[in-house]
Amino acid sequence: MDLLKKAKPTIEKLLNLLSTSLNIESAIIDDNFNLIISTKNYLKYKGLEVHSPSIKKVLSNGRTLVNKPGHMLECNGCRFDNKCPSTIEILNTIKYKDNPIGVLCLTSFTKEGRMKLTDNINIYIDIINEISDLIESLFVNDYQYTEFDYPNSLLNSTADIPSDTESNDHLNKIKGISSDIQKLKERVSKIANSSSTVLITGETGTGKELFAKAIHYTSKRANSPFISINCASIPENLFESELFGYDEGAFTGARKGGKPGRFELAQGGTIFLDEIGEMPLYTQAKLLRVLQDYTIYRVGGIRPINIDVRVIAATNQNIEDMISKKEFRADLYYRINVIPFNICSLRYRKNDIELLSIHFLEKYNKKLDKNIKSFSSKTLELLKAYDWPGNVRELENVIEYAVNVETNNIIAPSSLTEKITMNSNTNNLNIKPKIKNVEFQIIKNTLDKYGWDASGKTLAAKELGIGLRTLYRKVSLYDIQNK
């Protein structure tokens, strides 16, 4: 449409600003499938010719579309075949008087860019919607447009997007040398390519989302979106529209053209339902139906939308207790708990504390422009003696505080929070290692005597006068190995 061509100078400024600030390429295609405006790299890699099926799909249904170029039905017949230079595309309509006149495309041509977009897909969906609204606001009368200031809100939307230099190897982001962590990392690799639901359990701060991302990015779905939703942060009356989206006119204030829900945005990838115990019972029933037939309906919509999404849920609550109190549906629990995945608390794997502390020291040295070399031996003793009810998240908070207040190149006990030093007095520090050493040797000797297999451990637990579960916990806690 000529309207887009008339607004071209202003729109070009906006697209170039976005390209510079977000390190992303963009283009606008009109309703006749002509490339009207694009950034230089888009033109360099894709040229002027437009492959129309995806554009036609967005124009016809008015929905935001996340594309996996070269791997979709709409890609059939494209000159790039299965070697599309784009690694991901987000497409959205541009409208004039409620009629589609073109499509805005955000894209990346690198693997790193794809990972950045899929990791932050919710933010980019908001950005493309806001850009589309801005472009539509140019047209105030029939073929007229007005210049506008680029609002700070648009660029502020990107504050939480990590830089391209951040590592995308999510499995390696999980730090730990304990046998518990090593076993969990091995389990990630085993279950990654399954489509079955996973329920991750563990205390607050143990890193449930970190493991969920590791499962996704180790799987064959790694090139598709990972969509995270915190069930505790969504008002009850908005749950359904957040998960399943809404159609235009579904309620007062609904966005023109509607809005895709998190399940649609996760198409082909993974949706992570964090703190699922906080989900209202009414929404639990809706989710159960989705997990039964993998079809959703937008709020106010009548058209079924088929989805291909893996569901990973997480909770720090005892779901079985919630079921007995009728606070959680038993049938949904059985649907989401196909693959149980429990993360051990930090107090049971204290040999990970030093490695994690060093990792966080490096992180906050960089962030706060400090050059602290290490921890004093007394500081490490204090850190290992504390029970960490807030787990890894609490440890990170303590290290960040210490890096802020420490003025020398070694973190001293005085730079730890009072909570750590008050809960770990000198007497405890002196006696705890001795108790640990004695227990370690007794358990190891008993296992050497009866054997390290299941029957041997049963006999060892009986001789030691402890339960089998307690034996397994202490073997893990002290990292006792058959050597």
CSV table of C-alpha atoms in Angstrom, one decimal, residues 16-394:
chain,number,residue,atom,x,y,z
A,16,ASN,CA,17.6,1.5,12.2
A,17,LEU,CA,17.3,2.6,15.8
A,18,LEU,CA,16.0,-0.8,16.7
A,19,SER,CA,18.7,-2.6,14.7
A,20,THR,CA,21.4,-0.6,16.5
A,21,SER,CA,20.0,-0.9,20.1
A,22,LEU,CA,18.7,-4.5,19.9
A,23,ASN,CA,21.1,-6.0,17.4
A,24,ILE,CA,18.2,-7.4,15.4
A,25,GLU,CA,17.2,-7.1,11.7
A,26,SER,CA,13.8,-6.0,10.5
A,27,ALA,CA,11.7,-5.5,7.4
A,28,ILE,CA,8.3,-4.4,6.3
A,29,ILE,CA,6.4,-6.2,3.5
A,30,ASP,CA,3.2,-4.8,2.1
A,31,ASP,CA,-0.1,-6.6,1.4
A,32,ASN,CA,1.1,-7.2,-2.2
A,33,PHE,CA,4.2,-9.1,-0.9
A,34,ASN,CA,6.6,-6.3,-1.8
A,35,LEU,CA,9.6,-5.5,0.4
A,36,ILE,CA,9.0,-1.9,1.3
A,37,ILE,CA,11.6,-1.2,4.0
A,38,SER,CA,14.4,-3.2,5.5
A,39,THR,CA,17.7,-2.9,7.4
A,40,LYS,CA,20.9,-3.4,5.4
A,41,ASN,CA,21.6,-6.9,6.7
A,42,TYR,CA,18.1,-8.1,5.9
A,43,LEU,CA,18.5,-7.0,2.3
A,44,LYS,CA,22.0,-8.5,2.2
A,45,TYR,CA,21.0,-11.9,3.3
A,46,LYS,CA,17.4,-12.2,1.9
A,47,GLY,CA,17.3,-9.8,-1.0
A,48,LEU,CA,14.2,-8.2,-2.5
A,49,GLU,CA,12.2,-11.3,-3.3
A,50,VAL,CA,9.5,-12.2,-0.7
A,51,HIS,CA,8.3,-15.7,-0.1
A,52,SER,CA,4.6,-15.1,0.5
A,53,PRO,CA,3.0,-18.0,2.4
A,54,SER,CA,4.0,-16.9,5.9
A,55,ILE,CA,3.2,-13.3,5.1
A,56,LYS,CA,-0.2,-14.4,3.7
A,57,LYS,CA,-0.9,-16.3,6.9
A,58,VAL,CA,-0.2,-13.3,9.1
A,59,LEU,CA,-2.2,-11.0,6.9
A,60,SER,CA,-5.2,-13.4,6.9
A,61,ASN,CA,-5.5,-14.2,10.6
A,62,GLY,CA,-3.9,-11.0,12.1
A,63,ARG,CA,-2.0,-13.1,14.7
A,64,THR,CA,1.6,-12.7,15.8
A,65,LEU,CA,3.6,-15.6,14.3
A,66,VAL,CA,7.0,-17.0,15.5
A,67,ASN,CA,8.7,-18.7,12.6
A,68,LYS,CA,11.4,-21.4,12.5
A,69,PRO,CA,12.6,-20.6,9.0
A,70,GLY,CA,13.5,-23.6,6.8
A,71,HIS,CA,11.5,-26.0,9.0
A,72,MET,CA,7.9,-25.0,8.4
A,73,LEU,CA,5.2,-26.0,6.0
A,74,GLU,CA,5.1,-22.4,4.7
A,75,CYS,CA,8.7,-22.7,3.7
A,76,ASN,CA,7.9,-25.2,0.9
A,77,GLY,CA,8.8,-23.7,-2.5
A,78,CYS,CA,11.1,-21.0,-1.1
A,79,ARG,CA,14.2,-20.4,-3.1
A,80,PHE,CA,16.3,-20.9,0.1
A,81,ASP,CA,14.8,-24.4,0.4
A,82,ASN,CA,16.0,-25.7,3.9
A,83,LYS,CA,18.9,-23.3,4.1
A,84,CYS,CA,17.2,-20.1,5.0
A,85,PRO,CA,19.7,-17.5,6.3
A,86,SER,CA,17.1,-16.4,9.0
A,87,THR,CA,17.4,-18.4,12.2
A,88,ILE,CA,14.2,-17.1,13.6
A,89,GLU,CA,11.4,-14.7,12.6
A,90,ILE,CA,8.7,-12.9,14.5
A,91,LEU,CA,5.9,-11.5,12.2
A,92,ASN,CA,3.1,-9.1,13.1
A,93,THR,CA,0.5,-7.2,11.1
A,94,ILE,CA,0.4,-3.5,10.5
A,95,LYS,CA,-3.1,-2.2,10.1
A,96,TYR,CA,-4.8,0.9,8.8
A,97,LYS,CA,-8.4,1.4,10.0
A,98,ASP,CA,-8.5,-2.2,11.2
A,99,ASN,CA,-7.5,-3.5,7.8
A,100,PRO,CA,-4.1,-5.3,7.4
A,101,ILE,CA,-1.8,-3.3,5.0
A,102,GLY,CA,1.5,-5.0,5.7
A,103,VAL,CA,3.7,-7.2,7.9
A,104,LEU,CA,6.5,-6.2,10.2
A,105,CYS,CA,9.3,-8.8,10.5
A,106,LEU,CA,11.9,-9.0,13.2
A,107,THR,CA,14.7,-11.6,12.4
A,108,SER,CA,18.2,-12.7,13.2
A,109,PHE,CA,20.7,-14.4,11.0
A,110,THR,CA,22.9,-15.9,13.7
A,111,LYS,CA,22.6,-18.8,16.2
A,112,GLU,CA,23.3,-16.4,19.0
A,113,GLY,CA,20.6,-14.1,17.9
A,114,ARG,CA,18.1,-16.9,17.7
A,115,MET,CA,18.9,-18.0,21.2
A,116,LYS,CA,18.6,-14.4,22.4
A,117,LEU,CA,15.1,-14.1,20.9
A,118,THR,CA,13.8,-17.5,22.0
A,119,ASP,CA,15.1,-16.9,25.6
A,120,ASN,CA,13.3,-13.5,25.7
A,121,ILE,CA,10.4,-14.2,23.3
A,122,ASN,CA,7.8,-12.5,25.6
A,123,ILE,CA,9.8,-9.2,25.6
A,124,TYR,CA,10.2,-9.3,21.8
A,125,ILE,CA,6.5,-10.1,21.3
A,126,ASP,CA,5.7,-6.9,23.3
A,127,ILE,CA,8.3,-5.0,21.3
A,128,ILE,CA,6.9,-6.0,17.9
A,129,ASN,CA,3.4,-5.2,19.0
A,130,GLU,CA,4.5,-1.7,20.2
A,131,ILE,CA,6.4,-1.0,17.0
A,132,SER,CA,3.3,-2.0,15.0
A,133,ASP,CA,1.2,0.3,17.1
A,134,LEU,CA,3.7,3.1,16.6
A,135,ILE,CA,3.7,2.7,12.8
A,136,GLU,CA,-0.1,2.6,12.8
A,137,SER,CA,-0.1,5.9,14.8
A,138,LEU,CA,1.7,7.6,11.9
A,139,PHE,CA,-1.4,7.5,9.9
A,140,VAL,CA,-3.7,10.1,11.4
A,141,ASN,CA,-5.8,10.7,8.3
A,142,ASP,CA,-6.3,9.1,4.9
A,143,TYR,CA,-2.9,9.3,3.3
A,144,GLN,CA,-1.1,11.5,5.9
A,145,TYR,CA,1.4,10.7,8.5
A,146,THR,CA,3.0,12.6,11.3
A,147,GLU,CA,6.5,12.5,12.7
A,148,PHE,CA,6.8,11.2,16.2
A,149,ASP,CA,9.3,10.8,19.0
A,150,TYR,CA,10.5,7.3,19.8
A,151,PRO,CA,9.2,6.6,23.3
A,152,ASN,CA,11.7,5.6,26.0
A,153,SER,CA,9.3,2.7,26.9
A,154,LEU,CA,10.1,0.9,23.7
A,155,LEU,CA,13.9,0.8,24.4
A,156,ASN,CA,13.4,0.3,28.1
A,157,SER,CA,11.5,-2.9,27.3
A,158,THR,CA,14.9,-4.4,26.4
A,159,ALA,CA,16.5,-3.8,29.8
A,160,ASP,CA,16.1,-7.4,30.8
A,161,ILE,CA,17.5,-8.9,27.6
A,162,PRO,CA,20.9,-10.5,28.1
A,163,SER,CA,23.8,-9.5,25.9
A,164,ASP,CA,24.9,-11.6,22.9
A,165,THR,CA,28.1,-12.4,24.8
A,166,GLU,CA,26.3,-14.4,27.5
A,167,SER,CA,26.8,-18.1,27.3
A,168,ASN,CA,24.0,-20.1,25.9
A,169,ASP,CA,25.3,-23.5,27.1
A,170,HIS,CA,22.7,-23.9,29.8
A,171,LEU,CA,23.9,-27.3,31.1
A,172,ASN,CA,27.3,-25.8,31.9
A,173,LYS,CA,25.6,-22.9,33.8
A,174,ILE,CA,24.7,-25.5,36.4
A,175,LYS,CA,27.6,-25.4,38.8
A,176,GLY,CA,28.5,-28.2,41.2
A,177,ILE,CA,30.9,-31.0,41.8
A,178,SER,CA,28.7,-33.1,44.2
A,179,SER,CA,27.4,-36.4,43.1
A,180,ASP,CA,23.8,-35.1,43.4
A,181,ILE,CA,24.4,-32.4,40.8
A,182,GLN,CA,26.3,-34.7,38.5
A,183,LYS,CA,23.5,-37.2,38.6
A,184,LEU,CA,20.9,-34.5,37.8
A,185,LYS,CA,23.0,-33.2,34.9
A,186,GLU,CA,23.2,-36.8,33.5
A,187,ARG,CA,19.4,-37.1,33.9
A,188,VAL,CA,18.9,-33.9,32.0
A,189,SER,CA,20.6,-35.5,29.0
A,190,LYS,CA,18.5,-38.7,29.3
A,191,ILE,CA,15.1,-37.0,29.4
A,192,ALA,CA,15.8,-34.0,27.1
A,193,ASN,CA,14.4,-35.4,23.9
A,194,SER,CA,11.3,-36.9,25.4
A,195,SER,CA,8.0,-35.1,24.9
A,196,SER,CA,6.7,-36.2,28.3
A,197,THR,CA,5.9,-33.6,31.0
A,198,VAL,CA,8.4,-33.0,33.7
A,199,LEU,CA,7.6,-31.8,37.3
A,200,ILE,CA,10.7,-30.2,38.9
A,201,THR,CA,10.5,-30.1,42.7
A,202,GLY,CA,12.8,-28.5,45.3
A,203,GLU,CA,13.0,-25.8,47.9
A,204,THR,CA,13.0,-22.1,46.9
A,205,GLY,CA,16.3,-21.0,45.4
A,206,THR,CA,17.6,-24.4,44.2
A,207,GLY,CA,17.6,-23.4,40.5
A,208,LYS,CA,14.5,-25.0,39.1
A,209,GLU,CA,14.2,-22.7,36.1
A,210,LEU,CA,17.9,-23.3,35.4
A,211,PHE,CA,17.3,-27.0,35.1
A,212,ALA,CA,14.2,-26.4,33.0
A,213,LYS,CA,16.2,-24.4,30.5
A,214,ALA,CA,18.9,-27.0,30.5
A,215,ILE,CA,16.3,-29.7,29.6
A,216,HIS,CA,15.0,-27.5,26.8
A,217,TYR,CA,18.3,-26.4,25.3
A,218,THR,CA,19.7,-29.9,25.4
A,219,SER,CA,16.7,-31.2,23.5
A,220,LYS,CA,15.7,-31.2,19.8
A,221,ARG,CA,13.4,-28.3,20.7
A,222,ALA,CA,16.4,-26.1,21.4
A,223,ASN,CA,15.8,-23.9,18.3
A,224,SER,CA,12.3,-23.1,19.3
A,225,PRO,CA,11.0,-20.8,22.1
A,226,PHE,CA,11.4,-21.4,25.8
A,227,ILE,CA,8.5,-19.6,27.4
A,228,SER,CA,8.5,-19.1,31.2
A,229,ILE,CA,5.5,-18.1,33.2
A,230,ASN,CA,5.4,-17.5,37.0
A,231,CYS,CA,2.0,-18.7,38.2
A,232,ALA,CA,2.3,-16.8,41.4
A,233,SER,CA,2.6,-13.4,39.7
A,234,ILE,CA,-0.5,-13.6,37.6
A,235,PRO,CA,-3.9,-12.3,38.9
A,236,GLU,CA,-6.5,-15.0,38.9
A,237,ASN,CA,-8.8,-13.2,36.5
A,238,LEU,CA,-5.9,-12.9,33.9
A,239,PHE,CA,-4.7,-16.5,34.0
A,240,GLU,CA,-6.7,-17.8,31.1
A,241,SER,CA,-5.8,-15.0,28.7
A,242,GLU,CA,-2.1,-15.2,29.7
A,243,LEU,CA,-1.9,-18.9,29.0
A,244,PHE,CA,-4.2,-19.2,26.0
A,245,GLY,CA,-4.4,-15.6,24.6
A,246,TYR,CA,-7.5,-13.7,23.5
A,247,ASP,CA,-9.3,-12.7,20.3
A,248,GLU,CA,-10.1,-9.1,19.4
A,249,GLY,CA,-13.2,-7.9,21.3
A,250,ALA,CA,-13.0,-10.7,23.9
A,251,PHE,CA,-13.3,-8.1,26.7
A,252,THR,CA,-13.1,-4.3,27.2
A,253,GLY,CA,-9.6,-3.1,26.5
A,254,ALA,CA,-8.6,-6.2,24.4
A,255,ARG,CA,-5.9,-5.4,21.9
A,256,LYS,CA,-6.8,-4.9,18.2
A,257,GLY,CA,-6.2,-8.2,16.5
A,258,GLY,CA,-6.1,-10.1,19.8
A,259,LYS,CA,-3.0,-11.4,21.5
A,260,PRO,CA,-1.3,-14.8,21.5
A,261,GLY,CA,-1.0,-16.6,24.8
A,262,ARG,CA,2.1,-18.3,26.2
A,263,PHE,CA,1.2,-21.7,24.7
A,264,GLU,CA,1.0,-20.2,21.2
A,265,LEU,CA,4.3,-18.4,21.7
A,266,ALA,CA,5.9,-21.6,22.8
A,267,GLN,CA,4.8,-23.5,19.6
A,268,GLY,CA,7.4,-26.2,18.8
A,269,GLY,CA,9.3,-25.4,22.0
A,270,THR,CA,8.8,-25.6,25.8
A,271,ILE,CA,6.5,-23.8,28.2
A,272,PHE,CA,7.8,-23.6,31.8
A,273,LEU,CA,5.0,-23.3,34.4
A,274,ASP,CA,6.9,-22.1,37.5
A,275,GLU,CA,5.2,-22.3,40.9
A,276,ILE,CA,2.3,-24.3,39.5
A,277,GLY,CA,0.9,-24.9,42.9
A,278,GLU,CA,-0.3,-21.3,42.8
A,279,MET,CA,-2.5,-21.9,39.7
A,280,PRO,CA,-6.2,-21.5,40.5
A,281,LEU,CA,-8.4,-24.7,40.4
A,282,TYR,CA,-10.4,-23.3,37.5
A,283,THR,CA,-7.3,-22.8,35.4
A,284,GLN,CA,-6.0,-26.2,36.4
A,285,ALA,CA,-9.1,-27.8,34.8
A,286,LYS,CA,-8.3,-25.8,31.5
A,287,LEU,CA,-4.7,-26.9,31.6
A,288,LEU,CA,-5.7,-30.5,32.1
A,289,ARG,CA,-7.8,-30.4,28.9
A,290,VAL,CA,-4.9,-28.9,27.0
A,291,LEU,CA,-2.6,-31.7,28.2
A,292,GLN,CA,-5.1,-34.3,27.1
A,293,ASP,CA,-5.5,-33.2,23.5
A,294,TYR,CA,-2.9,-30.4,23.0
A,295,THR,CA,-5.5,-28.0,21.6
A,296,ILE,CA,-6.3,-24.5,23.0
A,297,TYR,CA,-8.9,-21.9,22.5
A,298,ARG,CA,-8.2,-18.2,22.9
A,299,VAL,CA,-10.5,-16.3,25.3
A,300,GLY,CA,-13.4,-15.1,23.1
A,301,GLY,CA,-12.3,-17.4,20.3
A,302,ILE,CA,-14.1,-20.3,18.6
A,303,ARG,CA,-11.3,-21.7,16.5
A,304,PRO,CA,-9.2,-24.5,18.0
A,305,ILE,CA,-5.5,-24.0,17.8
A,306,ASN,CA,-3.3,-27.2,17.8
A,307,ILE,CA,-0.1,-26.9,19.7
A,308,ASP,CA,3.1,-28.8,19.8
A,309,VAL,CA,4.6,-27.8,23.2
A,310,ARG,CA,6.5,-29.6,25.9
A,311,VAL,CA,5.3,-28.7,29.4
A,312,ILE,CA,7.8,-28.5,32.3
A,313,ALA,CA,6.3,-27.5,35.7
A,314,ALA,CA,8.0,-26.6,38.9
A,315,THR,CA,7.0,-26.1,42.5
A,316,ASN,CA,8.5,-25.8,46.0
A,317,GLN,CA,5.2,-27.0,47.6
A,318,ASN,CA,4.1,-30.5,48.5
A,319,ILE,CA,1.6,-31.1,45.8
A,320,GLU,CA,0.3,-34.4,47.4
A,321,ASP,CA,-0.5,-32.4,50.6
A,322,MET,CA,-2.3,-29.8,48.4
A,323,ILE,CA,-4.3,-32.6,46.8
A,324,SER,CA,-5.5,-33.9,50.2
A,325,LYS,CA,-6.6,-30.4,51.1
A,326,LYS,CA,-8.4,-30.1,47.7
A,327,GLU,CA,-6.1,-27.3,46.6
A,328,PHE,CA,-4.7,-29.1,43.6
A,329,ARG,CA,-6.3,-31.5,41.2
A,330,ALA,CA,-5.0,-35.1,41.4
A,331,ASP,CA,-5.7,-35.8,37.7
A,332,LEU,CA,-3.5,-32.8,36.7
A,333,TYR,CA,-0.8,-33.9,39.1
A,334,TYR,CA,-0.6,-37.3,37.4
A,335,ARG,CA,-0.4,-35.5,34.0
A,336,ILE,CA,2.4,-33.2,34.9
A,337,ASN,CA,4.4,-35.7,37.0
A,338,VAL,CA,5.3,-38.1,34.3
A,339,ILE,CA,9.0,-37.4,34.8
A,340,PRO,CA,9.6,-36.3,38.5
A,341,PHE,CA,12.8,-34.3,38.9
A,342,ASN,CA,13.8,-33.4,42.4
A,343,ILE,CA,16.7,-30.9,43.1
A,344,CYS,CA,18.6,-31.5,46.3
A,345,SER,CA,18.9,-28.6,48.8
A,346,LEU,CA,22.2,-26.8,49.2
A,347,ARG,CA,22.7,-27.9,52.8
A,348,TYR,CA,22.9,-31.5,51.6
A,349,ARG,CA,25.6,-30.8,49.1
A,350,LYS,CA,28.0,-28.5,50.9
A,351,ASN,CA,31.0,-29.5,48.8
A,352,ASP,CA,29.4,-27.4,46.1
A,353,ILE,CA,29.5,-24.2,48.2
A,354,GLU,CA,33.1,-23.2,47.4
A,355,LEU,CA,32.7,-23.7,43.7
A,356,LEU,CA,29.4,-21.7,43.7
A,357,SER,CA,31.0,-18.9,45.8
A,358,ILE,CA,33.9,-18.6,43.3
A,359,HIS,CA,31.4,-18.5,40.4
A,360,PHE,CA,29.4,-15.7,42.0
A,361,LEU,CA,32.5,-13.8,43.0
A,362,GLU,CA,33.6,-13.8,39.4
A,363,LYS,CA,30.1,-12.7,38.3
A,364,TYR,CA,29.9,-9.7,40.7
A,365,ASN,CA,33.5,-8.7,40.2
A,366,LYS,CA,32.6,-8.1,36.6
A,367,LYS,CA,29.3,-6.5,37.3
A,368,LEU,CA,30.6,-4.2,40.1
A,369,ASP,CA,34.0,-3.5,38.5
A,370,LYS,CA,35.9,-5.0,41.4
A,371,ASN,CA,39.0,-7.2,41.5
A,372,ILE,CA,38.6,-9.4,44.5
A,373,LYS,CA,40.8,-12.5,44.2
A,374,SER,CA,39.3,-15.0,46.6
A,375,PHE,CA,37.9,-15.8,50.1
A,376,SER,CA,39.8,-16.3,53.3
A,377,SER,CA,39.8,-19.8,54.7
A,378,LYS,CA,37.7,-18.6,57.7
A,379,THR,CA,35.1,-17.1,55.3
A,380,LEU,CA,34.8,-20.4,53.4
A,381,GLU,CA,34.4,-22.2,56.8
A,382,LEU,CA,31.5,-19.9,57.7
A,383,LEU,CA,29.9,-20.3,54.3
A,384,LYS,CA,30.1,-24.1,54.6
A,385,ALA,CA,28.8,-24.1,58.2
A,386,TYR,CA,25.6,-22.2,57.4
A,387,ASP,CA,22.5,-24.2,56.4
A,388,TRP,CA,21.3,-22.0,53.5
A,389,PRO,CA,17.5,-22.1,53.8
A,390,GLY,CA,17.3,-19.9,50.7
A,391,ASN,CA,19.7,-22.3,48.9
A,392,VAL,CA,21.8,-21.1,45.9
A,393,ARG,CA,19.8,-17.9,45.5
A,394,GLU,CA,20.6,-16.9,49.1
